Amino acid sequence: MLTPIICRMKVEAPRLAAAAQPGQFLIVRADEQSERIPLTISDYDKENGTITIVTQKIGASTSEICAYEEGDSFADVVGPLGIPSDFTEMPAEELAGKKYVFIAGGVGTAPVYPQVKWLHERGVAVDVIIGAKTRDLVIYKEEMSAVCDNLYICTDDGSEGFHGLVTGMLEKLVNGEGKVYDQAVAIGPMIMMKFATLTCKKLNLPVIVSLNTLMVDGTGMCGACRVTVGGKVRFACVEGPEFDGYLVDFDEAMRRQRMYVTEEKDASEHHTCRIGRGR
Amino acid sequence: MANKIPRVPVREQDPKVRATNFEEVCYGYNVEEAQLEASRCLNCKNPRCVAACPVSVKIPQFISEVAAGNFSRAAEIIAEDSSLPAVCGRVCPQETQCEGSCILGIKSEPVAIGKLERFVADWSRENGGVKPVVAPANGHKVAVIGSGPAGLACASDLAKLGYDVTIFEALHRAGGVLEYGIPEFRLPKDKVVAAEIASVKALGVKIETNVIAGRTITVDSLFDEEGFEAVFIGSGAGLPRFMNIPGEHYNGVFSANEFLTRNNLMKAYRTDYDTPIRTGDKVVVVGGGNVAMDAARTALRLGAETTIVYRRTEKELPARVEEVHHAKEEGIQFAMLTNPVEVLGDENGWVRAVRCIKMELGEPDESGRRSPVEVPGSEFEIETNTVIMSLGTSPNPLIAKTTAGLETTRRGCLVADENGATTRPGVFAGGDAVTGAATVILAMGAGRQAAAAIDRYIQSL
């Protein structure tokens, strides 16, 4: 457990580990009766055939996953899904001179890690801002500082680092400290990505966001993940998950994300009951 | 005269009862009914039914075995040409294929070929099945992408010829549309689909689930790293279409694919699953194909008052006559000559109604169908909690994008000739990935053609 509500685990999935790239995600199913849930890939080890995933307890299925002991296994793990981050396709010379800033919020810090690591391994300058409610909820602090140039922590309550939001930190870096970036990448709760995008717009900084929409199959079949990007319908699973933040209709995306809040709550309460009865 | 016997009706679950459950609608024939119906077949010398069957099942031969009570022999005859008879007997559009060309149909009613096929398949399954006839292993490896009807048909034929065949399936269950698309009440999953897949496996076919072609593996990695000599792509239809009308992304608007996948593959209708589905009290389904009927009849069974909205008239509905008939019996409302122009939402962004416009049929277009035109000023609202868009699909770009040398049509379908050969040597394709959304049996036909072509290709190497 990284925090009381966020857990990290290594999963053996050789085909998936061999194919995984930064920016991609996967889908797991805890057991025969569970939802398929999309999760981000926070690391992969091609030699040992494992991937690392980080998940936050939200509903029935994620709570079940977080209760796993070492040696347990998922009913299904499938991926990698989605298009790898843009920079993985960029020619080395184009990438070399660029300065990246990553804005990571909460559990969204985990998928930022493989991207930062990938860039760092190729000598690209990367700064990272991690935002969390309070210091106990900051994840990946040590791992991240090992693979980035500068790490900035912000907490809502000021218990660690900058007292305030990631957007305030970014403004401080650019306007206050004169930092210059070519590209921002924001990954975290939808609301954070919305405001990070607004701040980037103000700073005239291009920003990529990674959309954690609802999904069923994750292969382009169901359309549950549809988002409006630049006025067009796009499927986050096969055409994303990363999009140009400036073009995303965040308000619609946030509304769609809340579609099953009631059912998830019911399912987790129902779930507790069953465990109580010694299922 | 044999043809004086009227077509034997098939027993079905009472419409009022079945509207509240997911059990199979049709009970199928029993032994006596099957033999009586089989006795109606004239055993034509030049059977038009066989020519009209996409997989050329030897229909008069199997039917005469049924009439004689040799059900196991009948099953063997069907198995020579079809790997999924219990599926086809249930979901094929027989009225436009075998039964549509039956001589008896000219003056009276055609032989119930579909129901007889189903009877034979079910009888055979319950009595030990058909013993697989497989040629000795020839040492050649073929990969099949997708475990739907096209992939299963292709894999079966190749396995029978002695090939070492592996199917790669993206989802967690094999079967493709048979599993995620067609509902339990038309095609039982455990009893029928799983059993048919088991018989494909009994031919030696391996199935790996949770493998996405274009992501987990690629066509190139199958050739270069895993030693396959040919690849068949039967990846299915793809991305759902929407209408591009205002309000289409309000909460409560689903594609039929999503709605059916949640219910069928994810089993949201069962209370022992933690998988959600939401209908509210009222559901509007937009579209007139079999998928629209499936979505509507599913919504009805989940307890919603359900209306199908279609822009042409009932005559033009692309769905099978039997499906429309069943839907009506169950109490689905049909709003014909009606087209949605906007989805209306409440203050929380949930669907509250669909604004529709009345249509009338205008002049016939190039396809000969009279195209619907809007009646000015005829807008009205239908109150609803859920809107299900069943407007077909457009091809999934994943495999074409990640495979060099595979050409696609302007619409994004894979280019393949009548043998399923794509523009890249050794790569074959068939089913919806090539044709766009079509039927189970056409996909199976394409899978069989490709299997024969793959055999010729590998033998020529």
XYZ file of C-alpha atoms in Angstrom:
740
model
C 0.000 0.000 0.000
C 1.388 3.381 -0.995
C -1.254 5.196 1.052
C -4.289 3.892 2.965
C -6.303 4.023 -0.279
C -3.706 3.543 -3.008
C -1.983 0.232 -3.617
C 0.783 -0.868 -5.945
C 1.414 -4.343 -7.287
C 3.558 -6.209 -9.754
C 1.686 -8.437 -12.163
C 3.153 -11.191 -14.274
C 2.056 -10.597 -17.871
C 4.906 -11.358 -20.279
C 3.222 -10.497 -23.594
C 1.940 -7.244 -22.132
C 5.239 -6.262 -20.530
C 7.079 -6.918 -23.778
C 4.785 -4.578 -25.716
C 4.141 -1.812 -23.145
C 5.224 1.771 -23.792
C 4.833 5.028 -21.861
C 1.341 6.494 -22.039
C -0.461 3.174 -22.403
C -2.880 1.497 -20.035
C -4.346 -1.934 -19.403
C -7.614 -3.507 -18.328
C -8.046 -5.986 -15.498
C -10.910 -8.059 -14.251
C -10.577 -9.122 -10.631
C -12.850 -12.155 -10.889
C -15.621 -13.646 -12.991
C -18.253 -11.289 -11.535
C -16.211 -8.077 -11.736
C -16.135 -5.106 -14.049
C -13.355 -4.685 -16.571
C -11.436 -1.739 -15.179
C -8.908 0.350 -17.026
C -5.749 1.030 -14.997
C -2.586 2.862 -15.851
C 0.702 1.080 -16.293
C 3.154 2.619 -13.870
C 6.164 0.530 -14.822
C 7.138 -2.493 -16.875
C 9.990 -4.935 -16.783
C 10.419 -6.547 -20.183
C 13.074 -9.010 -19.000
C 11.099 -10.420 -16.101
C 7.805 -10.130 -17.929
C 6.098 -8.058 -15.254
C 4.166 -4.819 -15.163
C 3.463 -2.585 -12.190
C 0.024 -1.122 -11.626
C -1.208 1.384 -9.110
C -4.853 1.618 -8.166
C -6.993 3.613 -5.805
C -9.939 2.124 -3.901
C -13.027 3.688 -5.425
C -15.689 1.012 -5.759
C -16.306 -2.704 -5.396
C -13.834 -3.956 -7.982
C -10.948 -1.666 -7.007
C -11.402 -2.510 -3.318
C -11.218 -6.177 -4.172
C -7.987 -5.596 -6.088
C -6.457 -3.601 -3.245
C -7.197 -6.483 -0.887
C -5.054 -8.877 -2.958
C -2.209 -10.671 -1.207
C 1.051 -11.567 -2.879
C 0.513 -14.591 -5.113
C -3.140 -13.829 -5.873
C -4.069 -13.391 -9.494
C -6.514 -11.467 -11.610
C -9.110 -13.283 -13.661
C -7.921 -11.286 -16.656
C -5.240 -8.765 -17.577
C -5.238 -7.324 -21.084
C -3.170 -4.690 -22.830
C -1.268 -2.596 -23.470
C -4.078 -0.360 -24.686
C -4.110 3.092 -26.199
C -1.581 4.958 -28.286
C 1.863 5.437 -26.693
C 2.868 9.008 -25.768
C 3.737 11.267 -28.709
C 7.370 11.604 -27.693
C 8.035 7.869 -28.136
C 7.635 8.439 -31.876
C 9.720 11.632 -32.044
C 13.154 11.587 -33.676
C 15.924 11.743 -31.050
C 17.345 15.040 -32.334
C 13.950 16.755 -32.084
C 13.455 15.451 -28.575
C 16.952 16.298 -27.320
C 16.509 20.044 -27.003
C 13.052 19.937 -25.400
C 12.130 20.783 -21.843
C 9.178 18.893 -20.367
C 7.155 19.598 -17.266
C 4.835 16.898 -15.908
C 1.933 17.825 -13.675
C 0.838 14.810 -11.657
C -2.199 14.682 -9.407
C -2.919 11.966 -6.814
C -2.955 8.445 -8.256
C -2.174 10.047 -11.644
C 1.421 10.284 -10.432
C 1.886 6.577 -11.197
C 1.432 6.761 -15.014
C 3.632 9.877 -15.109
C 6.553 7.820 -13.802
C 7.240 5.625 -16.881
C 6.997 8.686 -19.136
C 9.482 10.686 -17.071
C 11.760 7.664 -16.778
C 11.668 7.103 -20.561
C 12.566 10.739 -21.278
C 15.233 10.858 -18.572
C 16.902 7.712 -19.956
C 17.199 9.563 -23.252
C 18.699 12.673 -21.696
C 15.642 14.894 -22.037
C 15.213 17.622 -19.404
C 12.150 16.853 -17.246
C 10.686 18.638 -14.258
C 7.837 17.079 -12.296
C 5.177 18.648 -10.108
C 3.315 16.216 -7.841
C 0.163 17.426 -6.166
C -1.713 15.719 -3.325
C -4.203 16.636 -0.606
C -1.720 16.042 2.161
C 1.819 14.652 2.603
C 0.660 11.098 3.412
C -1.002 10.887 0.020
C 2.077 11.826 -2.013
C 3.180 8.759 -3.966
C 6.265 7.950 -6.039
C 8.316 10.704 -4.438
C 11.628 8.822 -4.261
C 11.186 6.935 -7.523
C 10.364 10.140 -9.334
C 13.210 12.204 -7.932
C 15.621 9.551 -9.231
C 14.488 10.067 -12.824
C 13.779 13.797 -13.128
C 15.773 17.014 -12.988
C 13.636 18.837 -10.451
C 10.779 17.497 -8.368
C 8.262 19.881 -6.824
C 5.732 18.641 -4.300
C 2.569 20.593 -3.542
C -0.036 19.792 -0.939
C -3.451 21.348 -0.453
C -2.848 21.687 3.291
C 0.775 22.749 3.111
C 1.981 19.686 5.029
C 4.745 19.208 2.466
C 6.363 21.433 -0.158
C 4.405 24.187 -1.824
C 1.191 25.090 -0.025
C -1.379 25.133 -2.805
C -2.438 23.540 -6.063
C -0.285 22.236 -8.918
C -1.487 25.109 -11.075
C -0.137 27.625 -8.564
C 3.184 25.774 -8.512
C 3.425 25.820 -12.301
C 2.716 29.549 -12.428
C 5.313 30.146 -9.744
C 7.940 28.180 -11.683
C 7.279 29.889 -14.999
C 6.438 33.429 -13.899
C 8.325 33.581 -10.596
C 11.448 31.545 -11.309
C 11.657 32.144 -15.036
C 11.559 28.438 -15.964
C 10.990 27.773 -19.652
C 9.212 24.648 -20.845
C 8.308 23.463 -24.352
C 5.711 20.907 -23.388
C 3.535 20.165 -20.381
C 1.878 16.824 -19.648
C -0.899 16.734 -17.049
C -2.213 13.452 -15.625
C -4.564 13.230 -12.675
C -8.211 13.760 -11.777
C -10.260 15.225 -14.621
C -10.827 18.460 -12.694
C -7.090 18.897 -12.140
C -6.376 18.330 -15.839
C -9.014 20.905 -16.720
C -7.424 23.583 -14.544
C -3.882 22.583 -15.475
C -4.901 23.093 -19.103
C -6.339 26.533 -18.340
C -3.105 27.521 -16.594
C -0.979 26.191 -19.453
C -3.111 28.188 -21.908
C -2.456 31.298 -19.847
C 1.279 30.518 -19.920
C 1.123 29.761 -23.644
C 2.434 26.260 -22.924
C 1.164 23.290 -24.990
C -0.282 20.563 -22.771
C -1.070 16.899 -23.250
C -3.637 15.278 -20.954
C -4.385 11.595 -20.388
C -8.109 10.904 -20.108
C -9.284 8.260 -17.664
C -12.783 7.854 -19.092
C -15.300 5.072 -18.518
C -14.600 2.006 -20.629
C -16.022 -1.459 -21.125
C -13.988 -3.351 -23.705
C -11.170 -0.833 -24.222
C -10.658 -1.921 -27.830
C -12.886 0.568 -29.639
C -16.084 -1.418 -29.613
C -18.397 0.137 -27.054
C -17.975 3.905 -27.325
C -18.378 4.435 -23.555
C -15.068 6.302 -23.540
C -16.123 8.867 -26.108
C -14.983 12.417 -25.533
C -15.377 15.572 -27.545
C -11.971 16.802 -28.690
C -11.847 19.819 -30.964
C -15.570 19.445 -31.589
C -15.208 15.839 -32.811
C -16.148 12.568 -31.129
C -13.011 10.639 -30.240
C -12.662 7.277 -28.509
C -10.157 7.543 -25.655
C -9.344 3.824 -25.783
C -8.154 3.601 -29.386
C -7.528 7.253 -30.317
C -6.188 8.269 -26.891
C -5.818 8.204 -23.966
C -3.610 11.255 -24.574
C -5.058 14.316 -26.259
C -4.199 17.976 -26.728
C -5.553 19.530 -23.526
C -6.583 22.725 -25.290
C -9.128 20.813 -27.399
C -10.785 18.594 -24.762
C -14.334 19.318 -23.567
C -13.575 18.668 -19.885
C -17.011 19.572 -18.552
C -18.661 16.932 -20.722
C -15.938 14.411 -19.852
C -16.411 15.011 -16.114
C -20.156 14.631 -16.376
C -19.850 11.375 -18.303
C -17.338 10.032 -15.790
C -19.922 10.338 -13.007
C -22.453 8.176 -14.860
C -22.209 5.113 -12.602
C -21.384 6.743 -9.274
C -24.598 5.476 -7.671
C -24.152 1.911 -8.948
C -20.532 1.772 -7.819
C -21.554 2.886 -4.351
C -24.322 0.274 -4.241
C -21.964 -2.427 -5.453
C -19.338 -1.634 -2.839
C -21.885 -1.586 -0.034
C -23.379 -4.825 -1.326
C -19.862 -6.167 -1.440
C -19.087 -5.401 2.183
C -22.264 -7.223 3.145
C -21.229 -10.373 1.339
C -17.792 -10.395 2.889
C -19.464 -9.964 6.278
C -21.386 -13.142 5.598
C -18.192 -14.984 4.873
C -18.606 -15.406 1.118
C -47.687 -35.744 -51.207
C -45.100 -34.756 -48.718
C -45.679 -31.066 -49.267
C -49.329 -31.277 -48.161
C -48.121 -31.329 -44.571
C -48.151 -27.782 -43.225
C -44.887 -26.402 -41.824
C -44.567 -27.633 -38.259
C -44.782 -24.670 -35.896
C -42.042 -24.325 -33.310
C -42.861 -23.953 -29.634
C -41.879 -20.682 -27.991
C -41.895 -19.178 -24.523
C -45.070 -17.140 -23.901
C -44.399 -13.494 -24.885
C -45.703 -12.093 -21.586
C -43.520 -14.404 -19.564
C -40.380 -14.111 -21.661
C -40.551 -10.292 -21.633
C -39.400 -10.575 -18.027
C -36.618 -13.139 -18.317
C -33.463 -13.828 -20.330
C -34.195 -17.480 -21.068
C -34.322 -18.630 -24.664
C -37.416 -17.543 -26.598
C -37.611 -20.551 -28.889
C -37.766 -24.103 -27.507
C -36.925 -25.804 -30.796
C -38.393 -29.013 -32.213
C -38.642 -32.297 -30.397
C -37.893 -35.583 -32.164
C -41.422 -36.074 -33.541
C -41.760 -32.502 -34.737
C -38.343 -32.603 -36.394
C -39.050 -35.849 -38.225
C -42.441 -34.607 -39.413
C -40.974 -31.325 -40.647
C -38.077 -33.150 -42.303
C -40.565 -35.319 -44.203
C -41.741 -32.189 -46.043
C -38.423 -31.823 -47.879
C -38.714 -32.731 -51.581
C -35.001 -33.654 -51.742
C -34.549 -31.606 -54.912
C -31.974 -32.795 -57.468
C -30.568 -29.291 -57.814
C -31.104 -27.978 -54.329
C -31.438 -24.208 -54.462
C -31.142 -24.058 -50.673
C -27.526 -25.293 -50.765
C -26.574 -22.673 -53.337
C -28.154 -20.013 -51.112
C -26.185 -21.081 -48.027
C -22.962 -19.108 -47.536
C -21.210 -22.198 -46.184
C -22.993 -24.675 -48.528
C -24.380 -27.035 -45.904
C -25.645 -30.206 -47.659
C -29.197 -29.445 -46.654
C -31.290 -32.145 -48.401
C -28.853 -34.856 -47.276
C -28.969 -33.912 -43.613
C -32.737 -33.438 -43.712
C -33.331 -36.889 -45.201
C -31.253 -38.368 -42.362
C -33.453 -36.487 -39.882
C -36.576 -37.865 -41.556
C -35.094 -41.346 -41.237
C -34.222 -40.770 -37.586
C -30.445 -40.906 -38.152
C -29.743 -37.738 -36.180
C -26.125 -38.498 -35.511
C -25.448 -39.010 -39.241
C -27.298 -35.739 -39.925
C -24.960 -33.964 -37.493
C -21.911 -35.426 -39.236
C -23.149 -34.145 -42.601
C -23.645 -30.626 -41.234
C -20.276 -30.685 -39.464
C -18.511 -31.169 -42.805
C -19.471 -27.602 -43.743
C -20.394 -25.732 -40.589
C -18.508 -25.429 -37.348
C -21.343 -23.608 -35.564
C -24.639 -25.342 -36.459
C -26.370 -24.675 -33.131
C -25.567 -20.990 -33.587
C -26.579 -20.801 -37.254
C -29.810 -22.687 -36.649
C -30.712 -19.903 -34.235
C -29.423 -16.678 -35.760
C -29.093 -17.101 -39.535
C -31.505 -15.077 -41.707
C -32.873 -18.284 -43.258
C -35.756 -16.425 -44.857
C -33.378 -14.702 -47.260
C -31.017 -17.663 -47.708
C -31.827 -21.397 -47.636
C -35.515 -21.127 -46.756
C -35.949 -18.123 -49.023
C -35.018 -20.262 -52.004
C -36.906 -23.431 -50.993
C -39.197 -24.642 -53.783
C -42.008 -25.291 -51.288
C -41.996 -21.613 -50.455
C -43.432 -20.713 -53.847
C -46.863 -22.185 -53.196
C -46.850 -22.749 -49.461
C -44.264 -22.473 -46.719
C -40.593 -23.448 -47.050
C -39.100 -26.291 -45.045
C -37.992 -25.014 -41.631
C -34.330 -25.635 -42.436
C -33.024 -23.418 -39.641
C -35.119 -25.108 -36.985
C -34.055 -28.533 -38.280
C -30.393 -27.541 -38.223
C -30.845 -26.356 -34.664
C -32.583 -29.594 -33.726
C -29.759 -31.703 -35.138
C -27.066 -29.573 -33.481
C -28.810 -29.622 -30.096
C -29.544 -33.343 -30.305
C -25.959 -34.065 -31.242
C -24.562 -31.951 -28.413
C -26.784 -33.680 -25.877
C -25.814 -37.078 -27.251
C -22.048 -36.852 -27.258
C -21.422 -34.614 -30.272
C -19.729 -35.290 -33.574
C -16.423 -37.116 -33.388
C -13.837 -34.715 -34.837
C -12.312 -35.799 -38.134
C -8.860 -34.262 -38.317
C -6.052 -34.887 -40.811
C -2.618 -35.732 -39.350
C -0.671 -32.673 -38.195
C 1.193 -31.047 -41.080
C 3.502 -28.908 -38.938
C 2.390 -25.552 -40.327
C 1.305 -22.775 -37.958
C -1.535 -20.366 -38.725
C -2.673 -17.475 -36.513
C -6.295 -16.340 -36.441
C -7.145 -12.907 -35.038
C -10.591 -12.805 -33.484
C -12.708 -15.681 -32.167
C -15.992 -14.611 -33.719
C -17.815 -16.513 -36.471
C -15.224 -15.740 -39.184
C -12.261 -16.753 -37.041
C -13.910 -19.902 -35.673
C -14.944 -21.074 -39.158
C -11.488 -20.402 -40.581
C -9.732 -22.060 -37.646
C -11.949 -25.175 -37.791
C -11.383 -25.778 -41.479
C -7.619 -25.334 -41.122
C -7.465 -27.589 -38.067
C -9.350 -30.308 -39.955
C -6.665 -30.070 -42.660
C -3.962 -30.685 -40.052
C -2.773 -27.129 -39.377
C -1.576 -25.953 -35.972
C -3.997 -23.066 -35.369
C -3.996 -20.454 -32.586
C -6.821 -17.938 -32.229
C -6.041 -14.634 -30.492
C -9.048 -12.987 -28.851
C -9.025 -9.442 -27.428
C -11.818 -9.948 -24.890
C -11.834 -12.261 -21.887
C -14.259 -14.739 -23.465
C -14.076 -16.366 -26.859
C -16.931 -16.027 -29.345
C -16.834 -12.429 -30.527
C -20.296 -11.138 -31.408
C -21.828 -14.462 -30.317
C -20.663 -13.602 -26.810
C -20.867 -9.812 -26.509
C -23.518 -8.956 -29.109
C -26.314 -11.483 -29.447
C -28.351 -11.773 -26.241
C -28.850 -14.882 -24.143
C -32.554 -15.109 -25.036
C -31.652 -15.670 -28.700
C -28.393 -17.519 -28.234
C -27.673 -19.141 -24.851
C -24.032 -18.590 -23.929
C -23.114 -21.575 -21.764
C -25.380 -24.133 -23.391
C -24.765 -23.219 -27.032
C -21.878 -20.806 -27.634
C -19.461 -22.330 -25.131
C -20.311 -25.812 -26.396
C -19.692 -24.879 -30.042
C -16.381 -23.293 -29.098
C -15.471 -26.432 -27.165
C -16.061 -28.474 -30.303
C -13.781 -26.145 -32.284
C -11.140 -26.656 -29.591
C -11.694 -30.409 -29.863
C -10.300 -30.120 -33.402
C -7.038 -28.994 -31.815
C -7.510 -25.223 -32.166
C -5.868 -23.198 -29.381
C -7.552 -20.008 -28.159
C -5.632 -17.289 -26.295
C -7.935 -14.678 -24.761
C -6.874 -11.176 -23.629
C -4.533 -10.696 -26.589
C -5.092 -7.571 -28.674
C -3.756 -7.659 -32.203
C -2.036 -4.392 -32.947
C -1.179 -3.870 -29.274
C -0.248 -7.003 -27.327
C 1.021 -8.623 -30.509
C 1.223 -7.449 -34.099
C 0.831 -9.237 -37.405
C 4.576 -8.785 -37.846
C 5.439 -10.242 -34.455
C 3.312 -13.297 -35.277
C 5.359 -13.889 -38.434
C 8.790 -12.842 -37.161
C 8.817 -13.934 -33.534
C 6.219 -16.673 -33.224
C 6.756 -18.599 -36.449
C 3.287 -18.365 -37.975
C 3.217 -18.815 -41.746
C -0.114 -17.164 -42.401
C -2.461 -14.873 -40.494
C -6.243 -14.602 -40.823
C -7.818 -11.365 -39.588
C -11.415 -11.746 -38.460
C -11.434 -8.860 -36.038
C -15.055 -7.830 -36.516
C -16.863 -4.602 -37.085
C -15.448 -1.991 -34.789
C -16.331 1.485 -33.644
C -19.977 2.372 -33.041
C -21.507 5.154 -35.101
C -23.428 8.031 -33.618
C -25.825 10.455 -35.324
C -23.878 13.641 -34.665
C -26.953 15.385 -33.323
C -26.948 17.795 -30.363
C -27.107 16.206 -26.912
C -25.736 12.853 -28.003
C -23.207 12.755 -25.179
C -25.637 13.339 -22.339
C -25.450 10.672 -19.665
C -27.834 7.914 -20.664
C -26.971 7.800 -24.371
C -25.279 4.524 -25.269
C -24.184 2.750 -28.394
C -25.997 -0.549 -28.884
C -22.560 -2.164 -28.675
C -22.004 -0.771 -25.195
C -25.486 -1.638 -23.982
C -25.328 -5.195 -25.319
C -21.736 -5.778 -24.189
C -22.597 -4.670 -20.667
C -25.528 -7.042 -20.626
C -24.206 -10.049 -22.555
C -20.453 -10.239 -22.049
C -20.403 -8.522 -18.654
C -23.693 -10.160 -17.558
C -25.082 -6.991 -16.004
C -28.580 -8.536 -16.039
C -27.474 -11.034 -13.418
C -27.621 -9.903 -9.814
C -24.579 -11.974 -8.877
C -22.342 -9.731 -11.015
C -20.885 -6.380 -9.905
C -21.338 -4.970 -13.399
C -23.667 -2.018 -13.929
C -26.233 -1.265 -16.617
C -28.803 1.488 -16.550
C -32.082 1.823 -18.390
C -34.446 3.902 -16.265
C -38.184 3.456 -16.868
C -38.165 4.335 -20.536
C -35.776 3.484 -23.348
C -35.643 4.662 -26.942
C -33.648 2.590 -29.421
C -32.668 4.311 -32.654
C -32.255 2.034 -35.692
C -33.977 -0.908 -37.361
C -31.476 -3.736 -37.672
C -31.118 -6.972 -35.726
C -28.849 -5.209 -33.268
C -31.560 -2.611 -32.602
C -34.069 -5.431 -31.958
C -31.611 -7.133 -29.600
C -30.991 -3.898 -27.687
C -34.705 -3.112 -27.435
C -35.675 -6.597 -26.287
C -32.843 -6.515 -23.733
C -33.999 -3.148 -22.363
C -37.544 -4.510 -22.137
C -36.347 -7.500 -20.139
C -34.484 -5.161 -17.799
C -37.867 -3.618 -17.039
C -38.061 -0.593 -19.321
C -40.902 0.529 -21.526
C -39.142 0.439 -24.873
C -39.689 2.181 -28.210
C -37.846 1.608 -31.465
C -37.468 4.731 -33.580
C -36.789 4.161 -37.294
C -36.784 6.647 -40.128
C -38.340 4.417 -42.787
C -41.402 2.158 -42.590
C -41.739 -1.306 -41.133
C -41.333 -2.792 -44.602
C -37.800 -1.420 -44.856
C -36.658 -2.615 -41.415
C -33.372 -4.436 -42.064
C -33.953 -6.777 -39.092
C -35.085 -10.368 -39.617
C -38.864 -10.728 -39.812
C -38.801 -13.186 -36.897
C -36.989 -10.694 -34.662
C -39.461 -7.912 -35.450
C -42.352 -10.302 -34.833
C -40.906 -11.393 -31.492
C -40.227 -7.798 -30.459
C -43.833 -6.830 -31.193
C -45.230 -9.836 -29.347
C -43.195 -8.837 -26.321
C -44.631 -5.336 -26.296
C -41.950 -3.168 -27.911
C -43.431 0.014 -29.409
C -42.480 0.843 -32.994
C -42.303 4.506 -34.005
C -41.787 4.282 -37.770
C -41.057 7.195 -40.136
C -39.510 8.990 -37.199
C -36.006 10.373 -36.860
C -34.278 11.932 -33.833
C -32.977 15.463 -34.311
C -31.786 16.182 -30.776
C -31.314 14.495 -27.412
C -32.605 16.663 -24.576
C -31.037 16.572 -21.132
C -32.008 17.629 -17.634
C -30.084 20.065 -15.456
C -27.705 17.295 -14.351
C -26.813 16.267 -17.864
C -28.978 13.133 -17.944
C -31.257 12.317 -20.871
C -34.886 13.400 -20.396
C -36.307 13.160 -23.936
C -35.536 12.782 -27.633
C -36.817 15.404 -30.042
C -37.888 13.638 -33.225
C -39.214 14.681 -36.609
C -41.766 12.813 -38.719
C -40.521 11.456 -42.030
C -42.194 10.431 -45.264
C -40.862 8.241 -48.033
C -39.664 10.146 -51.074
C -38.378 8.981 -54.441
C -36.351 5.772 -54.652
C -32.574 6.347 -54.530
C -29.899 4.447 -56.528
C -30.256 1.434 -54.233
C -33.948 1.318 -55.098
C -34.981 2.144 -51.535
C -37.264 5.111 -51.100
C -35.315 7.613 -49.073
C -37.000 9.240 -46.117
C -37.543 13.000 -46.118
C -38.436 15.206 -43.174
C -41.972 16.526 -42.811
C -41.468 20.228 -42.037
C -42.832 21.410 -38.718
C -43.564 17.904 -37.427
C -41.128 17.860 -34.496
C -42.269 16.230 -31.283
C -40.678 14.898 -28.104
C -40.532 11.347 -26.764
C -39.810 11.281 -23.038
C -37.123 8.796 -22.147
C -34.335 8.058 -19.662
C -32.071 6.209 -22.034
C -31.253 6.420 -25.727
C -29.520 3.526 -27.449
C -27.935 4.316 -30.799
C -27.960 1.309 -33.094
C -26.660 2.778 -36.327
C -23.991 0.324 -37.316
C -20.252 0.532 -36.920
C -17.195 1.789 -38.721
C -14.011 -0.277 -38.936
C -11.516 -0.391 -36.079
C -8.270 1.140 -37.393
C -5.988 -0.688 -34.954
C -4.740 -3.610 -37.066
C -4.507 -1.695 -40.355
C -2.529 1.060 -38.628
C -0.047 -1.287 -37.008
C 0.516 -3.590 -39.997
C 2.638 -2.478 -42.942
C 1.298 -3.395 -46.375
C -2.369 -3.798 -45.437
C -4.539 -1.586 -47.602
C -7.944 -0.369 -46.516
C -10.902 0.930 -48.489
C -12.013 4.537 -48.357
C -14.379 3.509 -45.546
C -11.538 1.887 -43.609
C -12.409 -1.782 -44.228
C -9.552 -4.155 -45.016
C -9.109 -4.793 -48.735
C -9.421 -8.522 -49.506
C -10.274 -10.488 -52.654
C -12.948 -13.195 -52.892
C -10.508 -15.675 -51.311
C -9.820 -13.365 -48.411
C -6.289 -12.503 -49.591
C -5.317 -9.010 -48.450
C -2.744 -6.762 -50.108
C -0.009 -8.367 -48.012
C 1.182 -11.885 -48.864
C 0.320 -14.428 -46.201
C -2.277 -12.188 -44.583
C -5.933 -13.039 -45.140
C -9.072 -11.404 -43.816
C -12.818 -11.944 -43.724
C -16.073 -11.096 -41.990
C -17.104 -7.657 -40.798
C -13.485 -6.391 -40.838
C -13.701 -6.644 -44.641
C -17.383 -6.149 -45.431
C -18.535 -3.871 -42.633
C -21.306 -5.103 -40.346
C -23.046 -8.174 -41.792
C -24.289 -11.537 -40.548
C -22.780 -14.434 -38.624
C -23.162 -16.776 -41.577
C -21.555 -14.439 -44.129
C -18.586 -14.069 -41.790
C -18.388 -17.862 -41.502
C -18.522 -18.186 -45.268
C -15.646 -15.724 -45.596
C -13.688 -17.617 -42.935
C -14.106 -20.867 -44.875
C -13.042 -19.295 -48.190
C -9.970 -17.871 -46.509
C -9.113 -21.216 -44.896
C -9.065 -22.866 -48.321
C -6.946 -20.019 -49.707
C -4.527 -20.196 -46.750
C -4.133 -23.922 -47.363
C -3.306 -23.287 -51.053
C -0.945 -20.461 -50.071
C 1.029 -22.506 -47.542
C 1.198 -25.566 -49.793
C 2.643 -23.329 -52.539
C 5.453 -21.962 -50.326
